[in-house]
PDB file of C-alpha atoms in Angstrom:
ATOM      1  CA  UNK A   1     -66.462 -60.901  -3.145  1.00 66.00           C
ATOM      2  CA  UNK A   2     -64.964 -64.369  -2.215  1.00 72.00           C
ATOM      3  CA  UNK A   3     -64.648 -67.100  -4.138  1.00 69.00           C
ATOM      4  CA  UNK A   4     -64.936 -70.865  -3.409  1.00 68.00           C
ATOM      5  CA  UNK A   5     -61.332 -71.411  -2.258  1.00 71.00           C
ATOM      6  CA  UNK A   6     -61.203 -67.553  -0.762  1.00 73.00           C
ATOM      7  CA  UNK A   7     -59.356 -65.696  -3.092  1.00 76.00           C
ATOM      8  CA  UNK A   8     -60.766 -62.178  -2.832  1.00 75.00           C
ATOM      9  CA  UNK A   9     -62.130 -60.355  -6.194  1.00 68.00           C
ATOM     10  CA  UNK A  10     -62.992 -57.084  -6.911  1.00 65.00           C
ATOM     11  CA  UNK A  11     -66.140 -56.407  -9.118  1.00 69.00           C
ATOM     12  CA  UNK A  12     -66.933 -53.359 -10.839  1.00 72.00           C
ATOM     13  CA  UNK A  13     -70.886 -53.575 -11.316  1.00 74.00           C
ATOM     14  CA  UNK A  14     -73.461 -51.339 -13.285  1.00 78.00           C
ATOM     15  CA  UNK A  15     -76.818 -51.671 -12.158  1.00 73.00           C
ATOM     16  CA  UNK A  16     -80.129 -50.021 -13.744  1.00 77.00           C
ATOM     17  CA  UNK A  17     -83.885 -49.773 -13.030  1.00 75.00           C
ATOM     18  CA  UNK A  18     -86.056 -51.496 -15.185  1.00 74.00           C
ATOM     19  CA  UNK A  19     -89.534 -49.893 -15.705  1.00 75.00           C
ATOM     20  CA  UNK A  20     -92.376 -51.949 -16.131  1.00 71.00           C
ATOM     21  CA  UNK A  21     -95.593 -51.068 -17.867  1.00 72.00           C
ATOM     22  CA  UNK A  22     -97.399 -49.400 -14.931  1.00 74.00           C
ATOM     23  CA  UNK A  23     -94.465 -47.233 -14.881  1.00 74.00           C
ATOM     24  CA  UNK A  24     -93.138 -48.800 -11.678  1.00 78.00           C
ATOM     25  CA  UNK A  25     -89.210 -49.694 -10.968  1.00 75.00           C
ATOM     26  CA  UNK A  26     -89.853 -53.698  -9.815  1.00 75.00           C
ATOM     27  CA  UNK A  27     -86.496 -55.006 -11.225  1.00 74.00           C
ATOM     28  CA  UNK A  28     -82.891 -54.052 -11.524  1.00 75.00           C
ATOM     29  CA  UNK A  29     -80.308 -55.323 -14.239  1.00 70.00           C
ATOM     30  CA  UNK A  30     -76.966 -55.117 -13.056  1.00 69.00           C
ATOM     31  CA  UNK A  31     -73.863 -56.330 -14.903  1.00 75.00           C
ATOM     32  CA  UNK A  32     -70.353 -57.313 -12.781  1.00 68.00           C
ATOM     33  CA  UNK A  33     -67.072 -57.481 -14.308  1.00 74.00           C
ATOM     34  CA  UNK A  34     -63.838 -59.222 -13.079  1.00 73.00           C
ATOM     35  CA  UNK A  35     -61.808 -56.414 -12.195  1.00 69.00           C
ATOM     36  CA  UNK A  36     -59.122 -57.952  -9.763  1.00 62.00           C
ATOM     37  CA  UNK A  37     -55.989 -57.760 -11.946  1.00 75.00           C
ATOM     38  CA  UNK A  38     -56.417 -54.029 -12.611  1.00 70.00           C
ATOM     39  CA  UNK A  39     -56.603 -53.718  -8.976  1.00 69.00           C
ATOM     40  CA  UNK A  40     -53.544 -55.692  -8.551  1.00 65.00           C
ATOM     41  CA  UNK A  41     -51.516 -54.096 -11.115  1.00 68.00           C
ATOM     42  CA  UNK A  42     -52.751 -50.649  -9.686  1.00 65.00           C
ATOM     43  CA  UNK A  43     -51.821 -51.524  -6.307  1.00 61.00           C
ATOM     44  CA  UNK A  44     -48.500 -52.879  -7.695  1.00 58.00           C
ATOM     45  CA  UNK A  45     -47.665 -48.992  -9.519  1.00 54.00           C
ATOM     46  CA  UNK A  46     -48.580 -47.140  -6.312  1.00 57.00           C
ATOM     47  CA  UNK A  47     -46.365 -49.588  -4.176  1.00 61.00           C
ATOM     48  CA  UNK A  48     -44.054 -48.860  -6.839  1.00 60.00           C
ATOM     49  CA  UNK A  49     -44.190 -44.976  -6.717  1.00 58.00           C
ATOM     50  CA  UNK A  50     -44.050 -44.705  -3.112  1.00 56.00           C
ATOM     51  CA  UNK A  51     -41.027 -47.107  -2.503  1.00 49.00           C
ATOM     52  CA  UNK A  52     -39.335 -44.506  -5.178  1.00 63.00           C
ATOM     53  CA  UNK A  53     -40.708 -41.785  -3.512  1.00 62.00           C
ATOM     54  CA  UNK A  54     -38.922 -43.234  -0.422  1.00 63.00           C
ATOM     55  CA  UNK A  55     -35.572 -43.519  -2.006  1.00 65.00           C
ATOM     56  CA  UNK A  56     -36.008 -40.616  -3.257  1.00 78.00           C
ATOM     57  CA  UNK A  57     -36.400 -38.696  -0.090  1.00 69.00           C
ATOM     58  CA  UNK A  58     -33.706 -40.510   2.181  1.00 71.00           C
ATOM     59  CA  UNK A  59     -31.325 -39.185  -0.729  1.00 76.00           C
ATOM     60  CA  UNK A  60     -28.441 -36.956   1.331  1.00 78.00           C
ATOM     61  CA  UNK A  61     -28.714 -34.126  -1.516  1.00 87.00           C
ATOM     62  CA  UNK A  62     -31.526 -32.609  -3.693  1.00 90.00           C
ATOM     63  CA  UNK A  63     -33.090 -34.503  -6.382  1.00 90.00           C
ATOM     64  CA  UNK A  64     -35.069 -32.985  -9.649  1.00 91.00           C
ATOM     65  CA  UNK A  65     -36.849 -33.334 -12.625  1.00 91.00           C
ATOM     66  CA  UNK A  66     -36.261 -30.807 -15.195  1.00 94.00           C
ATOM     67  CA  UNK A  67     -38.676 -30.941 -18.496  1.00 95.00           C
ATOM     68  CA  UNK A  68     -37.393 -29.386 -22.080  1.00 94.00           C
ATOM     69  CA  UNK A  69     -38.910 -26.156 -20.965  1.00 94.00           C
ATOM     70  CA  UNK A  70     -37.091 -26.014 -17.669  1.00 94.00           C
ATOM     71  CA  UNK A  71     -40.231 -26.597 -15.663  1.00 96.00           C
ATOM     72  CA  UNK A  72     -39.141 -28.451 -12.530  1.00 95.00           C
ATOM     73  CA  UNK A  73     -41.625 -31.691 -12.621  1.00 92.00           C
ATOM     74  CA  UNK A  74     -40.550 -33.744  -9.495  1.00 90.00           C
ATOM     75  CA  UNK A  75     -38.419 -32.773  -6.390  1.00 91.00           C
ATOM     76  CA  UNK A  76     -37.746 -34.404  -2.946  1.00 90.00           C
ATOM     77  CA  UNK A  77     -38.250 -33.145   0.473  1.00 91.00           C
ATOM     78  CA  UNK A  78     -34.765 -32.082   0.948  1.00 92.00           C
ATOM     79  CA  UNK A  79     -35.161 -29.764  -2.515  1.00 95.00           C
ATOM     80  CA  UNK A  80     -37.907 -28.036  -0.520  1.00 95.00           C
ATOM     81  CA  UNK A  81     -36.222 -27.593   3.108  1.00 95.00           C
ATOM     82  CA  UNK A  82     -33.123 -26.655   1.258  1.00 95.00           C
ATOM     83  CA  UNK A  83     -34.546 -23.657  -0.982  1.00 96.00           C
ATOM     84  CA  UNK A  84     -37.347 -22.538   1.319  1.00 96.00           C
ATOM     85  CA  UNK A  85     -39.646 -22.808  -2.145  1.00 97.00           C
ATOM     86  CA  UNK A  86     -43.067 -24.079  -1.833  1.00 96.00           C
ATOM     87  CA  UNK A  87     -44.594 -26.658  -4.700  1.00 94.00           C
ATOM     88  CA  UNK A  88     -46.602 -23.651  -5.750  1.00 95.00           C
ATOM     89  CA  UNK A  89     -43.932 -21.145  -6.021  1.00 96.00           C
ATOM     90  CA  UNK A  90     -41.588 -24.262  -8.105  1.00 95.00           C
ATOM     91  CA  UNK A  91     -44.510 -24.016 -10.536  1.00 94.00           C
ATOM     92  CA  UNK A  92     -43.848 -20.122 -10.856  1.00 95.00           C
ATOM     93  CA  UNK A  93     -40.086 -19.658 -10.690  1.00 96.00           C
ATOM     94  CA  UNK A  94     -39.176 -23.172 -12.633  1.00 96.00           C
ATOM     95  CA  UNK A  95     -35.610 -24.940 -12.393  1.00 96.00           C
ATOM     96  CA  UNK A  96     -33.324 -21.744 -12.763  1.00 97.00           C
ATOM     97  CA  UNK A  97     -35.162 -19.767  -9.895  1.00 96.00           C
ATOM     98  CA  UNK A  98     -33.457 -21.219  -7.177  1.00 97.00           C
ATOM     99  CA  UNK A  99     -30.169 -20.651  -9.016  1.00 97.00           C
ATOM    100  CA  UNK A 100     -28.131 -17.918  -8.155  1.00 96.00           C
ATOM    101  CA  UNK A 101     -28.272 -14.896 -10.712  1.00 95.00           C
ATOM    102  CA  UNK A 102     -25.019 -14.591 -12.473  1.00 96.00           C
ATOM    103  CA  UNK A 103     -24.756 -18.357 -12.575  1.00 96.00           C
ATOM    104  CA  UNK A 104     -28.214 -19.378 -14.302  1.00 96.00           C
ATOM    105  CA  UNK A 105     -27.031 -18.444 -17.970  1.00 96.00           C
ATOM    106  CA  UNK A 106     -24.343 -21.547 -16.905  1.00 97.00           C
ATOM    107  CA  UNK A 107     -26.762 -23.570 -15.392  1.00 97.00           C
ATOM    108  CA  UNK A 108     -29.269 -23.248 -18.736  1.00 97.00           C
ATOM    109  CA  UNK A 109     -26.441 -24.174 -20.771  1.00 96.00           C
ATOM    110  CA  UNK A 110     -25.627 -27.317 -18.580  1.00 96.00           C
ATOM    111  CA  UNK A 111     -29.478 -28.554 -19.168  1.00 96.00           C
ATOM    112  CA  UNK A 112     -29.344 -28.061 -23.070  1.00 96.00           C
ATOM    113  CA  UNK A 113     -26.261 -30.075 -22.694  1.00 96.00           C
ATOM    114  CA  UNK A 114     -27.600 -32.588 -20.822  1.00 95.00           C
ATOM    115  CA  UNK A 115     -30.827 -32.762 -23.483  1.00 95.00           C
ATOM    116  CA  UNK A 116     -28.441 -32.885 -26.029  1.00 95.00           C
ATOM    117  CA  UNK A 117     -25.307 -34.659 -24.734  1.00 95.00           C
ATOM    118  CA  UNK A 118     -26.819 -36.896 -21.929  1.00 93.00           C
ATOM    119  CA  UNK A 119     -25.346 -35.597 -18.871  1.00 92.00           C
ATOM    120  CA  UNK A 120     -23.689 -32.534 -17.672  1.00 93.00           C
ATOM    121  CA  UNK A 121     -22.234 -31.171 -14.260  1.00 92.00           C
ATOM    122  CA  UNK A 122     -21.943 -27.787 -12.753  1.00 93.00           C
ATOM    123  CA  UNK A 123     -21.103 -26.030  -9.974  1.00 92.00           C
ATOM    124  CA  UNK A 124     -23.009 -23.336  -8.279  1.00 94.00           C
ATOM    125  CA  UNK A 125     -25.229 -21.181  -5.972  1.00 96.00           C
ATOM    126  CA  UNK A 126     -28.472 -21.603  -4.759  1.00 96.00           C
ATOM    127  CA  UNK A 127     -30.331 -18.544  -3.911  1.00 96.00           C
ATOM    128  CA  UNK A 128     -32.834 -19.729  -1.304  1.00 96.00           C
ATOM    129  CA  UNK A 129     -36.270 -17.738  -0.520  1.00 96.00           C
ATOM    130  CA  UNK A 130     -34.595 -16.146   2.122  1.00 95.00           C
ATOM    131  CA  UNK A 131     -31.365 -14.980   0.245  1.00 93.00           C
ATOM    132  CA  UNK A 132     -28.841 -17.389   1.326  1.00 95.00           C
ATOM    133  CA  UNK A 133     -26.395 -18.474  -0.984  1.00 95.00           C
ATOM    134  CA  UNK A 134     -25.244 -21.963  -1.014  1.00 95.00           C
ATOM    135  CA  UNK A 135     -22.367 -23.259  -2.950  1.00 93.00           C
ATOM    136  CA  UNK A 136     -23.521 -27.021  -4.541  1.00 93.00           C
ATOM    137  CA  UNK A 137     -22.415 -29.212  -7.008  1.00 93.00           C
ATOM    138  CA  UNK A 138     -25.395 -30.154  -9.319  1.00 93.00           C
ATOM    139  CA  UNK A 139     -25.504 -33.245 -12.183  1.00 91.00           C
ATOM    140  CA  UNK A 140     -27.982 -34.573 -14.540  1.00 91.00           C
ATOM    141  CA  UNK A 141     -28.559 -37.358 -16.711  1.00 91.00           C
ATOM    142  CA  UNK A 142     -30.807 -37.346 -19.691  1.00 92.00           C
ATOM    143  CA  UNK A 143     -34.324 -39.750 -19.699  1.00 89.00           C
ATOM    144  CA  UNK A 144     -36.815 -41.019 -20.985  1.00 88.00           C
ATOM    145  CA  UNK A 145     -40.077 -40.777 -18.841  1.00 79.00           C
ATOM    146  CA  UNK A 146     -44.177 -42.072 -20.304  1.00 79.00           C
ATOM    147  CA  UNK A 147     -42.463 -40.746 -23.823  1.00 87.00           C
ATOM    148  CA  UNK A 148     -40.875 -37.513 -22.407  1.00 90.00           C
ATOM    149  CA  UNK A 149     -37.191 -36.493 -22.160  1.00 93.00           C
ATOM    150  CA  UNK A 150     -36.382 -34.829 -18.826  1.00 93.00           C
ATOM    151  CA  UNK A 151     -33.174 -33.897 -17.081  1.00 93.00           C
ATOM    152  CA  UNK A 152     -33.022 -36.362 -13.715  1.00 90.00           C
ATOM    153  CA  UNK A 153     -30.246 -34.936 -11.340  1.00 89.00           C
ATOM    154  CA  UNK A 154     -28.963 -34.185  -8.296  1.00 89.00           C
ATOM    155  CA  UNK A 155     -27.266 -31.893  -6.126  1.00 91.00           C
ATOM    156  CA  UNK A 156     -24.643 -32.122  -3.331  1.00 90.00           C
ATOM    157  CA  UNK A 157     -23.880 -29.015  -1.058  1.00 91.00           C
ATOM    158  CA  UNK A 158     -20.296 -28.650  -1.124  1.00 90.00           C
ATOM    159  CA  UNK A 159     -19.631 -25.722   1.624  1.00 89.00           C
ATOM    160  CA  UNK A 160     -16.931 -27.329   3.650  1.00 87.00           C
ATOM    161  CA  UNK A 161     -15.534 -28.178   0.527  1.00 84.00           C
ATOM    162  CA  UNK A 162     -15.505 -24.720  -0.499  1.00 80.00           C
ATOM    163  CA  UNK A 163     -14.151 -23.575   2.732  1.00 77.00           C
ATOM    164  CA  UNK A 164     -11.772 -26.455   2.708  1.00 73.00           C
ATOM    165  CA  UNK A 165      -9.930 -24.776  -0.532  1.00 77.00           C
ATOM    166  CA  UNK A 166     -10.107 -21.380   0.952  1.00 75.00           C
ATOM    167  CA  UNK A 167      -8.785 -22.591   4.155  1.00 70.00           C
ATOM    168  CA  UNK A 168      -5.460 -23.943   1.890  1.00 66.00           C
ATOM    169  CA  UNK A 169      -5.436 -21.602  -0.878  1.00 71.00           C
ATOM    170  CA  UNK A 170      -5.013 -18.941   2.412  1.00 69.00           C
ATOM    171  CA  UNK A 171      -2.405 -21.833   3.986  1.00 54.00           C
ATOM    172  CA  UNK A 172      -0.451 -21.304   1.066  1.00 61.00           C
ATOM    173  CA  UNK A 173      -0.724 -17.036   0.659  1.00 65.00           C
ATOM    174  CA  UNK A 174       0.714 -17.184   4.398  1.00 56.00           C
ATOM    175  CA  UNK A 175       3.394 -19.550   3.279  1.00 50.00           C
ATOM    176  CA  UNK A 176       4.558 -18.076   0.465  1.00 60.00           C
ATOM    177  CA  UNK A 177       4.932 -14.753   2.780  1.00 51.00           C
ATOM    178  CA  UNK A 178       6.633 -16.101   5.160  1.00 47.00           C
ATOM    179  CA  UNK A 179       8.929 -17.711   2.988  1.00 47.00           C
ATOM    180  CA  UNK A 180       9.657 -14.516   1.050  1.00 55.00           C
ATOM    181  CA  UNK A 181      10.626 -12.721   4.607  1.00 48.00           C
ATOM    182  CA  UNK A 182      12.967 -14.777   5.286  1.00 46.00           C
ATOM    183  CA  UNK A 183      16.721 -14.541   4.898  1.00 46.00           C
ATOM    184  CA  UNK A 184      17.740 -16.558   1.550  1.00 44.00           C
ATOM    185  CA  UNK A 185      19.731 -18.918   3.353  1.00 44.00           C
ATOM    186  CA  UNK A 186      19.085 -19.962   6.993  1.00 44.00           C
ATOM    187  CA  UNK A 187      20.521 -23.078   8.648  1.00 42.00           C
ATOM    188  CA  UNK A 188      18.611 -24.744  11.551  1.00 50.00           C
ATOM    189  CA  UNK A 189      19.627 -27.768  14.101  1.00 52.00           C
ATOM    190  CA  UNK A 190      17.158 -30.182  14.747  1.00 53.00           C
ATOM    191  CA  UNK A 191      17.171 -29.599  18.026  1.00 54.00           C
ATOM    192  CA  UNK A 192      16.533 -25.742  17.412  1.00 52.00           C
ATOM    193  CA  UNK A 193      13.377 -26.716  15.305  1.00 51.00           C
ATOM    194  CA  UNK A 194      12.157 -29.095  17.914  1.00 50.00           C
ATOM    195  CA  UNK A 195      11.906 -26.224  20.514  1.00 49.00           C
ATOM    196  CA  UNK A 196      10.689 -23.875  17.955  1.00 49.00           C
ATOM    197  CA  UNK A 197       7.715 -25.709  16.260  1.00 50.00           C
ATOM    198  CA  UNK A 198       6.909 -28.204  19.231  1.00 52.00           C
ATOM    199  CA  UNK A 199       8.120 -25.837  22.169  1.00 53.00           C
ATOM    200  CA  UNK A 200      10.118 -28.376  23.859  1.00 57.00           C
ATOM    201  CA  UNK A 201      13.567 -29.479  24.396  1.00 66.00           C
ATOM    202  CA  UNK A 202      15.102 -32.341  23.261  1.00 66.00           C
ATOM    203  CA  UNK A 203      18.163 -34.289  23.089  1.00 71.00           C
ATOM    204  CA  UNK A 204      20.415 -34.241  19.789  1.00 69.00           C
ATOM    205  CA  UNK A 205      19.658 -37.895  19.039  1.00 68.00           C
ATOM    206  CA  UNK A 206      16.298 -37.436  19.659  1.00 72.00           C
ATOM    207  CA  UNK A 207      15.431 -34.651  17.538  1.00 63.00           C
ATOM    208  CA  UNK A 208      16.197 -36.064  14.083  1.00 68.00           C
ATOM    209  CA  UNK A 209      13.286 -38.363  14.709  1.00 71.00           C
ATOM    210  CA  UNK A 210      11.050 -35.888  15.676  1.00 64.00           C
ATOM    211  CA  UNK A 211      11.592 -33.423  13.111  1.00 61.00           C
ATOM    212  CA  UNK A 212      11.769 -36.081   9.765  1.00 68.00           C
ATOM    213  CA  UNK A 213       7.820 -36.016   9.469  1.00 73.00           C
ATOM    214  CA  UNK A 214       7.366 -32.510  10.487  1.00 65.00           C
ATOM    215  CA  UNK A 215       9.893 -31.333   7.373  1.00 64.00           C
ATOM    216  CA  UNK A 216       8.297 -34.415   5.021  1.00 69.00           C
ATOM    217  CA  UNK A 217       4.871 -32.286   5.627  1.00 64.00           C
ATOM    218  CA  UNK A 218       6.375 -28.679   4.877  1.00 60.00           C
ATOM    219  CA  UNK A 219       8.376 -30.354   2.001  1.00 62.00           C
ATOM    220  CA  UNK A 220       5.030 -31.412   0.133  1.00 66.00           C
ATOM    221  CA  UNK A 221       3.440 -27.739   0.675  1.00 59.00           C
ATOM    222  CA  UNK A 222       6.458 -26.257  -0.665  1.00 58.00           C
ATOM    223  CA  UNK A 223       6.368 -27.876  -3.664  1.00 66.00           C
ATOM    224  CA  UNK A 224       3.646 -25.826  -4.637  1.00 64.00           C
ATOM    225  CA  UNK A 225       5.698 -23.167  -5.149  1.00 58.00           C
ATOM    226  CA  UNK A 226       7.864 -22.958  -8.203  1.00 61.00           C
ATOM    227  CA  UNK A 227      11.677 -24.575  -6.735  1.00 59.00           C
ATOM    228  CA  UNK A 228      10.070 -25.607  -3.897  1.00 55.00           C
ATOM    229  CA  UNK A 229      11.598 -29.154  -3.951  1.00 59.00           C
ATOM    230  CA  UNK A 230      15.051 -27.936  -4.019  1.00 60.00           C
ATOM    231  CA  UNK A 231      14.055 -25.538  -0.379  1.00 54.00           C
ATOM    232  CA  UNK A 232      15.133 -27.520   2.486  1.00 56.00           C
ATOM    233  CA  UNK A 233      18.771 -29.360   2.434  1.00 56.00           C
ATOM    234  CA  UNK A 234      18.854 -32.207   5.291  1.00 57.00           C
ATOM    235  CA  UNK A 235      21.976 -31.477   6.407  1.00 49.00           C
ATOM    236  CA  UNK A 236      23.116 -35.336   8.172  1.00 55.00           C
ATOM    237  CA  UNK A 237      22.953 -35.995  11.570  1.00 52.00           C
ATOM    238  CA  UNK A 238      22.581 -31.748  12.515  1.00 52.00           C
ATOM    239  CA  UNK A 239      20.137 -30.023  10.943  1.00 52.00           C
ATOM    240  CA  UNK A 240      18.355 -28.487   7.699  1.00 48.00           C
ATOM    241  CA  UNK A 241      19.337 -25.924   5.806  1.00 49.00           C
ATOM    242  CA  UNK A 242      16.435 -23.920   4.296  1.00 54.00           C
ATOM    243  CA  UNK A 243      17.534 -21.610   0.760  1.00 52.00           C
ATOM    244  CA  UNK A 244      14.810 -19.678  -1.006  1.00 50.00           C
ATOM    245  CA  UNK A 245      17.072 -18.234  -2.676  1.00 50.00           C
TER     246      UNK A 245
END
């Protein structure tokens, strides 16, 4: 209803038949209560829930709720499209289904931590319903939810990453063959490395220039290797000596 100045209300009413003495229903006794602020504050939680629900979703990894039991409670969308898991087979398989087999004894142990401890990390593999594997680096807090503890976390895939470390840790296998195939000590002009890593030629007084940040590079990716440093020998004004000796 509306009141005088137009405010809108919201009345919960109970009504009921009174019976006279013929038997006959001719009155009704009905009894309205106020209920506007419930409304308001009711309207106020589900605003609140689906503005979290919204941050929630535009999140750029998974996000989870894991109870003391490791029953997954709450997910996003991107948990779902991720795994390939339904709602109804979350409620089966719980938090360490998705996980990849040899890693969910480590992934248990990171949620007791977190239960414990307060927050934990990990890094792992999803096993999605169609048998995918998917490297991703998961975290979770510890909180306190209506009374409950749960784990609240979430999860970043970290394939290039992955692939990034490959891609150098095989950078650095070729390296350290070709440095071991080579003759202990070798002595190169900068012009002669010009034309052999750019595939041009040069002039003398050029060449220097070119070649300082192309040596400054293979100077940090030797140091990997033990002696590394001590490698390459400018040699002023002509060249570089390389001794892997």
């Amino acid at each position: 209803i509306t009141d005088s100045v137009g405010n809108l209300h919201w009345l919960q009413t109970t009504k009921r038949a009174l019976v006279g003495s013929d038997g006959v229903a001719n009155q009704i006794l009905g009894i309205s209560v106020d209920i506007t602020e419930r409304r308001e504050r009711e309207a106020a939680i589900l605003q609140e829930r689906n503005f979290s629900a919204a941050i929630i979703n535009s999140l750029p990894g998974i996000f989870y709720v894991v109870d003391a039991e490791a029953n997954l409670t709450r997910w996003n969308d991107r948990y779902l499209a991720v795994t390939g898991y339904t709602p109804k087979d979350l409620a089966v398989i719980g938090a360490l289904g998705p996980i990849a087999e040899e890693d969910r004894a480590t992934v248990a142990e990171r949620i007791q931590t977190v239960f414990l401890e307060g927050e934990a990390e990990v890094e792992t593999h999803l096993a999605t319903k169609n048998g995918e594997r998917i490297p991703y680096y998961l975290t979770g807090k510890r909180a306190e939810i209506e009374g409950q503890t749960y784990v609240v976390g979430m999860g970043i895939d970290i394939t290039d990453r992955v692939a990034a470390e490959r891609a150098v840790r095989e950078s650095q296998r070729m390296l350290e063959i070709v440095m071991n195939s080579l003759p202990e000590s070798i002595f190169w002009k900068d012009k002669d490395l010009v034309y052999l890593v750019q595939g041009y030629q040069t002039t003398d007084w050029e060449a220097p220039e070119i070649m300082r940040p192309l040596v400054s590079r293979l100077r940090r990716k030797l140091a990997n290797f033990e002696g590394g440093d001590n490698w390459i020998v400018n040699v002023r004004g002509t060249g570089y000596v390389f001794d892997g000796g």
